Tab-separated table of C-alpha atoms in Angstrom:
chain	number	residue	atom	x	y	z
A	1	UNK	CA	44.874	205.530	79.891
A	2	UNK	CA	44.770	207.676	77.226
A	3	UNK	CA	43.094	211.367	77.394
A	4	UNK	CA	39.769	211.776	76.150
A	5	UNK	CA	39.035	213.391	72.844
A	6	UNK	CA	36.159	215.504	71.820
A	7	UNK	CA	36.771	215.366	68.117
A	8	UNK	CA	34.323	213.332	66.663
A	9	UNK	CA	35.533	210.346	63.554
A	10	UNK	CA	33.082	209.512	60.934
A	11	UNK	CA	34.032	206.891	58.764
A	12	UNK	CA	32.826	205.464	55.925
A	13	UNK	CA	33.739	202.031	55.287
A	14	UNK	CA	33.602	199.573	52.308
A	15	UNK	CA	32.654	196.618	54.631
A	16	UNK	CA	30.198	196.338	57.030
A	17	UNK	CA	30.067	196.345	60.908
A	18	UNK	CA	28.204	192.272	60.746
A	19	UNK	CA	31.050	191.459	57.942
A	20	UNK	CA	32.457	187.544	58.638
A	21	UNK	CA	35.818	188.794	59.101
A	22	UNK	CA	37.706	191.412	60.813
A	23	UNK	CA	38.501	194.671	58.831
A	24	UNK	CA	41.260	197.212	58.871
A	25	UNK	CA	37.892	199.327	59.383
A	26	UNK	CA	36.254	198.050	61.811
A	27	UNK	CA	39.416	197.384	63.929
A	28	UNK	CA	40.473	200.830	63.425
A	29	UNK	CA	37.221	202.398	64.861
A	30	UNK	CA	36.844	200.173	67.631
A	31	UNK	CA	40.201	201.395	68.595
A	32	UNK	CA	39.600	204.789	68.475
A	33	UNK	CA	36.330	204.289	70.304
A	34	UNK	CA	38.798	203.818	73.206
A	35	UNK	CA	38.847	207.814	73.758
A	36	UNK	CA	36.546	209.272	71.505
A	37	UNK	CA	33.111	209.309	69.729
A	38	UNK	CA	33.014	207.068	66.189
A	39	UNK	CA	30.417	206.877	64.104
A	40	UNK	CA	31.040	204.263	61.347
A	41	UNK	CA	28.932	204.315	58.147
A	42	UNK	CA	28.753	200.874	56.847
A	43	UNK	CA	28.891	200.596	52.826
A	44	UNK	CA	25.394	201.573	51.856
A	45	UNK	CA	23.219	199.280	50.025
A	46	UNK	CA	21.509	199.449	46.915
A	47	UNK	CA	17.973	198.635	46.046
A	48	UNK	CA	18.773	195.863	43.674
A	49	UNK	CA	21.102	194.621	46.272
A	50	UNK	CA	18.252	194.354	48.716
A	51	UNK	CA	15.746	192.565	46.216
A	52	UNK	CA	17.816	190.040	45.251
A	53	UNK	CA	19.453	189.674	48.874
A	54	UNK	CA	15.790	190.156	50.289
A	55	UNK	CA	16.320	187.183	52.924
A	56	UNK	CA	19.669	187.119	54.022
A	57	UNK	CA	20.448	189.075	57.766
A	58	UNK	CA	22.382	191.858	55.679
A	59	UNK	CA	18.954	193.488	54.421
A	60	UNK	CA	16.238	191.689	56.856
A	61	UNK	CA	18.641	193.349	60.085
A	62	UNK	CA	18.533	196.414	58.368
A	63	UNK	CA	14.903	197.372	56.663
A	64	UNK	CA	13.555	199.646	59.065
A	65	UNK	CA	17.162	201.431	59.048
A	66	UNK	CA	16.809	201.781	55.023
A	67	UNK	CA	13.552	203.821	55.803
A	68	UNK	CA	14.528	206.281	58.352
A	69	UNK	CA	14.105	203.949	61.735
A	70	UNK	CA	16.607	203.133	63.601
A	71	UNK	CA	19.382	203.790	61.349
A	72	UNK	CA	21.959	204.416	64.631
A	73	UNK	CA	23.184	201.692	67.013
A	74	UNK	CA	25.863	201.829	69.502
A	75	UNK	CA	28.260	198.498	68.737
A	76	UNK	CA	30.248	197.050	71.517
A	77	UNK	CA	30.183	200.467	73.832
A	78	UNK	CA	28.344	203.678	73.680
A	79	UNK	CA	31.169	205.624	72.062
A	80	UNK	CA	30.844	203.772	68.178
A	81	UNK	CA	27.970	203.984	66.500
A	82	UNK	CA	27.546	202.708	63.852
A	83	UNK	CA	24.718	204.230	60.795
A	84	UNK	CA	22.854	202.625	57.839
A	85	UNK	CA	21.841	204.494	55.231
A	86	UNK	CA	18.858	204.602	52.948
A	87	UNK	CA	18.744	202.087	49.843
A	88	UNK	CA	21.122	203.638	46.995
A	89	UNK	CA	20.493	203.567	43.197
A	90	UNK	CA	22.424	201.166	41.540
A	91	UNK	CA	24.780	202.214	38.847
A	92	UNK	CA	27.663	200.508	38.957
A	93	UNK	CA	26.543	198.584	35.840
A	94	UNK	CA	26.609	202.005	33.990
A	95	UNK	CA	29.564	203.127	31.725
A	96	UNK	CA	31.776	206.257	33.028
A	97	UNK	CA	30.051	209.157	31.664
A	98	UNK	CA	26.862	211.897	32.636
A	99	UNK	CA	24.390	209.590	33.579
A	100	UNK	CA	26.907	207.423	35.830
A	101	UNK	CA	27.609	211.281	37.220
A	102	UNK	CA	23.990	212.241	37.582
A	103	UNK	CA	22.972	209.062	39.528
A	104	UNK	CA	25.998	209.366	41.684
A	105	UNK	CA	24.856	212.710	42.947
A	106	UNK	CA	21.309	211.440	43.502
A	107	UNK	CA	23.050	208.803	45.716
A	108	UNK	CA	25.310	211.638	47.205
A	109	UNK	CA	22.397	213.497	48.254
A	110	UNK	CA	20.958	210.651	49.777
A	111	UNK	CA	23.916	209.745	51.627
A	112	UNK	CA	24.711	213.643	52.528
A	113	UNK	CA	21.167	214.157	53.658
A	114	UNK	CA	21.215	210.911	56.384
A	115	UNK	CA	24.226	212.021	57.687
A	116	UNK	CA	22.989	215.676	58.233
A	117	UNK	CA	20.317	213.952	60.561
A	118	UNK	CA	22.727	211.687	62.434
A	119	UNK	CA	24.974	214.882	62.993
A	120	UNK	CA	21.736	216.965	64.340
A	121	UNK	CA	21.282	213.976	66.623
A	122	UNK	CA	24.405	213.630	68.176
A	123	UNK	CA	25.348	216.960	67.922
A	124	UNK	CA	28.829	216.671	66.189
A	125	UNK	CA	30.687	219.834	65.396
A	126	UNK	CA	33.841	219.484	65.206
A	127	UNK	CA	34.859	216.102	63.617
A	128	UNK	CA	37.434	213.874	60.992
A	129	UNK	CA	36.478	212.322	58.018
A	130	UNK	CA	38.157	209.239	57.262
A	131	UNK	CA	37.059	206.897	54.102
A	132	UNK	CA	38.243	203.794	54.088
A	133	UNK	CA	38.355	202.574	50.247
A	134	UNK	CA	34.707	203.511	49.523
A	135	UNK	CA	35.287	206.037	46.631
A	136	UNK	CA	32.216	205.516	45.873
A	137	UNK	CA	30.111	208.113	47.843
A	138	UNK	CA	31.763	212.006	47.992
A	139	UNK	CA	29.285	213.721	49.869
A	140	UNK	CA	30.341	217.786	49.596
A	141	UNK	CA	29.826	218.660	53.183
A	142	UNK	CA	28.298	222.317	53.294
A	143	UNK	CA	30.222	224.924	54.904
A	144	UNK	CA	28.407	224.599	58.367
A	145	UNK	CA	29.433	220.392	58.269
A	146	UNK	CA	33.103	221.072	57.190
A	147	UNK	CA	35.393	217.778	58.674
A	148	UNK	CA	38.595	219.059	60.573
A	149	UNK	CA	40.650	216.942	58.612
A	150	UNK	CA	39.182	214.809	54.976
A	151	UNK	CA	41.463	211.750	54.531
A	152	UNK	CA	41.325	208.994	52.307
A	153	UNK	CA	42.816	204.983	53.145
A	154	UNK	CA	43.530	202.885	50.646
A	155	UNK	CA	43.090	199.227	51.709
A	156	UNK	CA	43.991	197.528	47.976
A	157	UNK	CA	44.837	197.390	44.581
A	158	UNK	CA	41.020	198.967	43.729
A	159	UNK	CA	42.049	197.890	39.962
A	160	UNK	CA	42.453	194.636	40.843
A	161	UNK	CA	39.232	193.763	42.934
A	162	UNK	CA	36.401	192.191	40.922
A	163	UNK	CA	33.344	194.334	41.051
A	164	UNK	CA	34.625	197.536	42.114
A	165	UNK	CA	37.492	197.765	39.394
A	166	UNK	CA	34.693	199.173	36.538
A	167	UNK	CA	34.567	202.844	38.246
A	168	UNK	CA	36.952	202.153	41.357
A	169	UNK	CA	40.274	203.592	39.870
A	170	UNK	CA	39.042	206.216	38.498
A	171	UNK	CA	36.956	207.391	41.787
A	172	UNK	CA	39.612	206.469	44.219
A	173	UNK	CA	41.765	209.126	42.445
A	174	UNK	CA	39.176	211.733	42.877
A	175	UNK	CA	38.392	210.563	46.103
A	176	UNK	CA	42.878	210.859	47.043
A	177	UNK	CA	42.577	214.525	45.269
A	178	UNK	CA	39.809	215.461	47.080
A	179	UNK	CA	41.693	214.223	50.583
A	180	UNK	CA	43.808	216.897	52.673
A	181	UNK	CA	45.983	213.354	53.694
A	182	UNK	CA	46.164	209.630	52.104
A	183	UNK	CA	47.318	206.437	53.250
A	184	UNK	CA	47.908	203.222	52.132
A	185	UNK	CA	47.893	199.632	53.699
A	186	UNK	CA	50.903	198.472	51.988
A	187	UNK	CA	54.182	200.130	50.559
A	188	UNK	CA	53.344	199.450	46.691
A	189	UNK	CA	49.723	201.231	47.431
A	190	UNK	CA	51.451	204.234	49.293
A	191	UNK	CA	53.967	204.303	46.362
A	192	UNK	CA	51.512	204.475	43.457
A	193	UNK	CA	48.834	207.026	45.316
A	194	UNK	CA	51.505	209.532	46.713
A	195	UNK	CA	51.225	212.107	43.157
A	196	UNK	CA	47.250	212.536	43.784
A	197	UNK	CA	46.961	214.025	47.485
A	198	UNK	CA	49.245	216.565	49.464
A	199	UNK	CA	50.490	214.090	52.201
A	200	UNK	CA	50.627	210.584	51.532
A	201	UNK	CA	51.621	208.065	54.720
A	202	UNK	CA	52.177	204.123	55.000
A	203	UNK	CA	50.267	202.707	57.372
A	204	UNK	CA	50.260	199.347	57.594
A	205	UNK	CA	47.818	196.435	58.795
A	206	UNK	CA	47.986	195.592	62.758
A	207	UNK	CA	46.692	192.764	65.256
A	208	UNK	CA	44.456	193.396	68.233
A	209	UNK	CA	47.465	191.841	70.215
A	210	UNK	CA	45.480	191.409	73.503
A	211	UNK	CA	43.312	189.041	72.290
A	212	UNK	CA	45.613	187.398	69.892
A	213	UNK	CA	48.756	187.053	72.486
A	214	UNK	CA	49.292	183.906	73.439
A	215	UNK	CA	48.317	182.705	77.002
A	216	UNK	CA	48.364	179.967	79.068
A	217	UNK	CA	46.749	176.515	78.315
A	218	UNK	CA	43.836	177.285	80.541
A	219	UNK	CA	42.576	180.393	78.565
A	220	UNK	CA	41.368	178.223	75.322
A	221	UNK	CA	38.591	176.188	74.594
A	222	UNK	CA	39.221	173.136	72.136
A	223	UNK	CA	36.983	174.105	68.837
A	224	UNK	CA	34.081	171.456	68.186
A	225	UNK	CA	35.770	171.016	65.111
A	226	UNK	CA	38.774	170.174	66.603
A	227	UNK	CA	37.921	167.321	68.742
A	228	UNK	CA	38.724	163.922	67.402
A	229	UNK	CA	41.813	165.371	65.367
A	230	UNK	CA	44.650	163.601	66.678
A	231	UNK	CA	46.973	164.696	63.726
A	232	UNK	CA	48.593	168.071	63.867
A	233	UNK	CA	46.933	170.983	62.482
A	234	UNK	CA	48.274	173.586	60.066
A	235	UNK	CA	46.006	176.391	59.438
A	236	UNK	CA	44.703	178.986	57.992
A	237	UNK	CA	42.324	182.056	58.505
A	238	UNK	CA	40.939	184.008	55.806
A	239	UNK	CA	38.630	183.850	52.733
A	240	UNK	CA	40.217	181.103	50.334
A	241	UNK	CA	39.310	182.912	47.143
A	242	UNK	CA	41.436	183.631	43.825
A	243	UNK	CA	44.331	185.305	46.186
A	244	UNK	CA	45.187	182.029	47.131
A	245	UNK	CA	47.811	179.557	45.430
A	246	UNK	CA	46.082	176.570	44.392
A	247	UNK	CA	48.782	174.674	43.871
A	248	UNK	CA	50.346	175.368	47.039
A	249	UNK	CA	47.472	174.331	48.858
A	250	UNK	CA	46.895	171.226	47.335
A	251	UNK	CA	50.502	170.321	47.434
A	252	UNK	CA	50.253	171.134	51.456
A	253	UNK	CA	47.316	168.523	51.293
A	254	UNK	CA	48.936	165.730	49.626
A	255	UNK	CA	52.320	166.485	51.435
A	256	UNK	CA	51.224	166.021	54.895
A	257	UNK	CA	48.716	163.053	54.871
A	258	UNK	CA	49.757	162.597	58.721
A	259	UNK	CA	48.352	166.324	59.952
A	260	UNK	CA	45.106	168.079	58.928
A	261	UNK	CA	44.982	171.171	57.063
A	262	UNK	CA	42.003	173.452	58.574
A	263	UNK	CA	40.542	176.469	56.527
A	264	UNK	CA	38.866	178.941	59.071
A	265	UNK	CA	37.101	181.622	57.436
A	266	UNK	CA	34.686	181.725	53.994
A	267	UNK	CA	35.458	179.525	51.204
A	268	UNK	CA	35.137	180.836	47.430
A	269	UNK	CA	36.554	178.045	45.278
A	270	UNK	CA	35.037	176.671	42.608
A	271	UNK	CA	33.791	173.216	42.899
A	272	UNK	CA	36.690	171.839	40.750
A	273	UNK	CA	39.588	173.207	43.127
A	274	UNK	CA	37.393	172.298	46.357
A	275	UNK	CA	37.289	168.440	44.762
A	276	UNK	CA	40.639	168.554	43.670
A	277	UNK	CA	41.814	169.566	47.467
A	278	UNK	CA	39.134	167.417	49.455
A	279	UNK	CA	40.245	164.793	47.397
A	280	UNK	CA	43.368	164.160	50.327
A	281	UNK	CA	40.508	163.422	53.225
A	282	UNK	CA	42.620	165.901	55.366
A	283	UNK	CA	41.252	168.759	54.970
A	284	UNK	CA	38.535	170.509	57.174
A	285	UNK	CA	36.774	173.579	56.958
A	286	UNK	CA	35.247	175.229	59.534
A	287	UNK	CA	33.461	178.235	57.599
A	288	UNK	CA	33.446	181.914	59.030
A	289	UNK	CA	33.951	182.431	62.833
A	290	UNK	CA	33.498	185.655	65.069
A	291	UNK	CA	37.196	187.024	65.525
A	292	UNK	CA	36.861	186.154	69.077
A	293	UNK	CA	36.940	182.830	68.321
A	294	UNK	CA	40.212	182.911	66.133
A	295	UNK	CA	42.702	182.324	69.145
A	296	UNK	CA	41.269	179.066	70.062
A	297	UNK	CA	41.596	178.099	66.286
A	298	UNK	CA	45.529	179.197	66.096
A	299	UNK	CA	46.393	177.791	69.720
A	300	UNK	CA	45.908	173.729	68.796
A	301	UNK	CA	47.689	174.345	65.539
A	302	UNK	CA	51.230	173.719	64.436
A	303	UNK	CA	51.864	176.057	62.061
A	304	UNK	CA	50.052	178.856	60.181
A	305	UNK	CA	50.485	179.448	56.018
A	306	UNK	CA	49.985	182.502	54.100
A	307	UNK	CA	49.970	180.467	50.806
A	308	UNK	CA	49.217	183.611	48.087
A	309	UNK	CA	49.789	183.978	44.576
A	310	UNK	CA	52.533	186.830	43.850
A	311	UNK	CA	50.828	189.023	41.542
A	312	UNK	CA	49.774	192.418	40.948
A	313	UNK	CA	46.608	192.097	43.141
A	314	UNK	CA	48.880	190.386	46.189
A	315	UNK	CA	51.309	192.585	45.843
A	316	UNK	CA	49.689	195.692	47.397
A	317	UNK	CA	48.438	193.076	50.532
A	318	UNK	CA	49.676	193.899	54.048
A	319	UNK	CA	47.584	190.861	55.592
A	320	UNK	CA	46.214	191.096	58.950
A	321	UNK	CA	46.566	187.547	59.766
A	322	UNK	CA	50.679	187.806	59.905
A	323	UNK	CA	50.420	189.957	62.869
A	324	UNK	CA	47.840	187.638	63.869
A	325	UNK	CA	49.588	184.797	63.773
A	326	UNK	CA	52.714	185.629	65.046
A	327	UNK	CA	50.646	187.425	68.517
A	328	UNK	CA	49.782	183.764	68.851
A	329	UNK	CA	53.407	182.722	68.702
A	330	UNK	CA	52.893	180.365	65.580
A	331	UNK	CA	55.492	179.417	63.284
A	332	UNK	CA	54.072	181.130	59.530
A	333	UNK	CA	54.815	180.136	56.302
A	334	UNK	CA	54.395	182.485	53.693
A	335	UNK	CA	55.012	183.194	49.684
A	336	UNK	CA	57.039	186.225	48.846
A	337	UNK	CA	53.510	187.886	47.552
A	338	UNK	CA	54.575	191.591	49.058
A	339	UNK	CA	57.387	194.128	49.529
A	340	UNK	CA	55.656	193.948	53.135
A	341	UNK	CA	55.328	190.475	53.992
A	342	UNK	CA	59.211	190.530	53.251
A	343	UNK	CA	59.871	192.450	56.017
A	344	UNK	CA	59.282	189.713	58.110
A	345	UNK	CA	61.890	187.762	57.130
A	346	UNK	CA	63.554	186.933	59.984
A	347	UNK	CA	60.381	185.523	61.971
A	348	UNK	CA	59.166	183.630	59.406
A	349	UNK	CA	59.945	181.665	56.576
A	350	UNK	CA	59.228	182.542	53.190
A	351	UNK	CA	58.858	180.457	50.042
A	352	UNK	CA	57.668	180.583	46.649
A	353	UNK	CA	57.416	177.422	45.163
A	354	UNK	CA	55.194	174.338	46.304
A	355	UNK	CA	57.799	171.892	47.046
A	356	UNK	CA	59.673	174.540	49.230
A	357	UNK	CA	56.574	175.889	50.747
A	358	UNK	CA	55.637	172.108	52.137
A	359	UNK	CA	59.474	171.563	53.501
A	360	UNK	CA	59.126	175.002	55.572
A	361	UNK	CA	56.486	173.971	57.135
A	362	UNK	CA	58.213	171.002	57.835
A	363	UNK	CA	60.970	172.512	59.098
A	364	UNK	CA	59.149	174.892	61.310
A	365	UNK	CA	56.985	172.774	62.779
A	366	UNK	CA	60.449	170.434	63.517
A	367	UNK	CA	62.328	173.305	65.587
A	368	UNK	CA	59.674	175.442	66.949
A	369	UNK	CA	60.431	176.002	70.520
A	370	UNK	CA	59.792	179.023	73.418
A	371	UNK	CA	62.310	181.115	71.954
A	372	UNK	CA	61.335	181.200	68.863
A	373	UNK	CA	57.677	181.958	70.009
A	374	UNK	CA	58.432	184.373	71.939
A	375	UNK	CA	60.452	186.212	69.158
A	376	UNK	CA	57.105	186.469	67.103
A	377	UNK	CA	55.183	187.506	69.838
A	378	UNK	CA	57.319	190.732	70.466
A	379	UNK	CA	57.326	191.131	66.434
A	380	UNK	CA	53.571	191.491	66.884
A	381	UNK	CA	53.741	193.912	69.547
A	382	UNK	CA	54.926	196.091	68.017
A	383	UNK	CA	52.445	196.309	65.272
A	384	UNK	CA	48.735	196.629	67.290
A	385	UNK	CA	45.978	198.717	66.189
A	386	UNK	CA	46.585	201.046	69.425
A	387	UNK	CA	49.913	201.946	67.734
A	388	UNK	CA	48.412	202.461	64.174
A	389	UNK	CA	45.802	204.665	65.793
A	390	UNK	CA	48.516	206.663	67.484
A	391	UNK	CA	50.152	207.055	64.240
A	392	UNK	CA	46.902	208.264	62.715
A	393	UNK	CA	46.187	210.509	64.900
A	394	UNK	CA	49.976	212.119	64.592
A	395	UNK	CA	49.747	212.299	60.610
A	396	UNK	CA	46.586	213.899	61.359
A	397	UNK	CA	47.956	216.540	63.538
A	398	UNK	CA	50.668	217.182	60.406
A	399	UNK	CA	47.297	218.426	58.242
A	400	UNK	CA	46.633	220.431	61.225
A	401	UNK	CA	49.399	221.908	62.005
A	402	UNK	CA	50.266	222.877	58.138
A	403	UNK	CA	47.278	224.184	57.774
């Protein structure tokens, strides 16, 4: 059991706490929740945001919160909370320059001046500041309000992401020179960030193992989804969006006409490369599910894929569903996308072309046995989000004690 910890953790993430998906973030906090109070700040939202997302649960859930109600909730036990904040101003459509700078400090001030309240609340003192890729917001904490420790995580290539590449390089460096400590997701991210903070640390994606180990038969429900399917089922979890190897996929589709390929998670395909892959009549997808739910999908399937493009943008990835899948004891099949994913060479198989990819799986699904499962269970052991969080808190310490 570990020993209780009255150091507060305020993070500020760039997803949010009802995200479709599980989260570096969100898995993070929830594991430091264990011994200690978290308050996670989920990535504000911006007026224009809100009017043109008016009716969706993102801004409906939260409209008293933008206006000074109810902006605190505990989420899952009383130890995380997590905190809206008021509607931003939206700027990202601005050029770098003084009126992108002037804006940002209005939105600063706004952000700073929540936070102040939450902290009179709760009555934190002594706490870390972690920001998880959200360079976005640099509050300057007043003397009284100074964090223990300011670190910055780097989750991905910021350049590389659609909407947040315009200003995102640019303020992630600020945000890493602003940071007593950095870390990065992925080797290549740890690599490139190292030169613009004092202590720079690789700390890679985990599982939550204990709900991702594989148990016995009794412990799983059959998916609604899943009834009917007689054929075996390779899968995958994720968002299918412009990561993901086209090609690949629909040569998986075509390949296998005897199995089903199931898609769990949000789909972001055009409607040209969803016709060109429905096309087969074997594919099925299922749309987002609570992570909760993942286990059931991965324990009736065959084999999981990783099926990525290897490019810039991939190669920073440290995916959480390899750690994922292997708790589960499920033969993977992955492209070479990452330095990282490499390192798991030996428990799964790894392939770059489509005709290769589809006579892995093949292969694995052909000699998968106990041993073998086993193998990739203990793999995934050793990477769970109570060991990343004990490596956090270590690096930590090193700020501490150098200070």
């Amino acid at each position: 059991m570990p020993q209780k910890d009255n150091t507060d953790i305020v993070i500020l993430a760039l997803t949010r706490s009802d995200a479709p998906y599980s989260s570096t973030t969100t898995s993070l906090a929830k594991e430091f929740s264990k011994n200690q109070r978290v308050f996670l700040i989920d990535n504000p939202i911006t007026w224009a945001f809100a009017v043109k997302n008016f009716n969706s649960p993102v801004v409906k859930n939260r409209i008293k919160s933008f206006f000074g109600f109810k902006y605190t909730r505990s989420w899952g036990n009383d130890n995380l909370i997590v905190i809206t904040m008021p509607l931003m101003l939206p700027i990202n459509f601005l050029p770098a320059g003084k009126w992108y700078d002037r804006l940002a400090k209005i939105n600063d001030w706004l952000f700073l001046r929540r936070l102040k309240k939450v902290f009179k609340k709760f009555e934190i003192n002594e706490f870390l500041y972690l920001n998880f890729f959200n360079p976005f917001y640099t509050p300057h904490f007043p003397k009284s309000l100074q964090p223990k420790v300011n670190a910055y995580y780097t989750l991905d290539d910021i350049s590389q992401s659609a909407y947040i590449s315009k200003h995102g390089p640019r303020l992630e460096k600020r945000a890493f020179e602003a940071s007593q400590i950095g870390f990065g997701t992925s080797k290549m991210l740890t690599k490139n960030n190292k030169e613009f903070t004092p202590i720079m640390r690789y700390l890679p994606n985990a599982a939550n193992i204990d709900l991702f180990r594989r148990k016995s038969d009794d412990s799983y429900s059959l998916p609604e989804e899943y009834k009917g399917i007689e054929k075996d089922i390779i899968v995958f979890t994720g968002h299918l969006d412009v990561r993901n190897d086209e090609e690949i996929i629909d040569k998986i589709a075509e390949a296998f006409k005897n199995k089903m390929l199931v898609i769990v998670g949000p789909v972001s395909w055009n409607d040209k490369q969803l016709d060109r892959l429905t096309k087969h009549g074997n594919v099925l997808f299922t749309g987002s599910k609570q992570i909760e739910e993942l286990p059931n999908y991965l324990y009736y399937a065959k084999c999981a894929i990783i099926p990525f493009k290897c490019n810039k943008l991939t190669n920073s990835i440290y995916p959480l569903k390899i750690n994922e899948y292997l708790a589960a004891g499920l033969p993977v099949v992955s492209t070479p996308f990452s330095e990282d994913i490499q390192t798991f060479a030996d428990v799964i198989s790894i392939e770059s072309t489509p005709e290769a990819f589809v006579e892995a799986i093949a292969q694995e699904i052909l000699n998968d046995n106990e041993e073998l499962i086993e193998k990739r269970i203990r793999c995934a052991e050793s990477n769970s989000w109570s060991s990343r969080a004990q490596s956090l808190r270590q690096y930590i310490e090193e700020v501490n004690t150098s200070s």
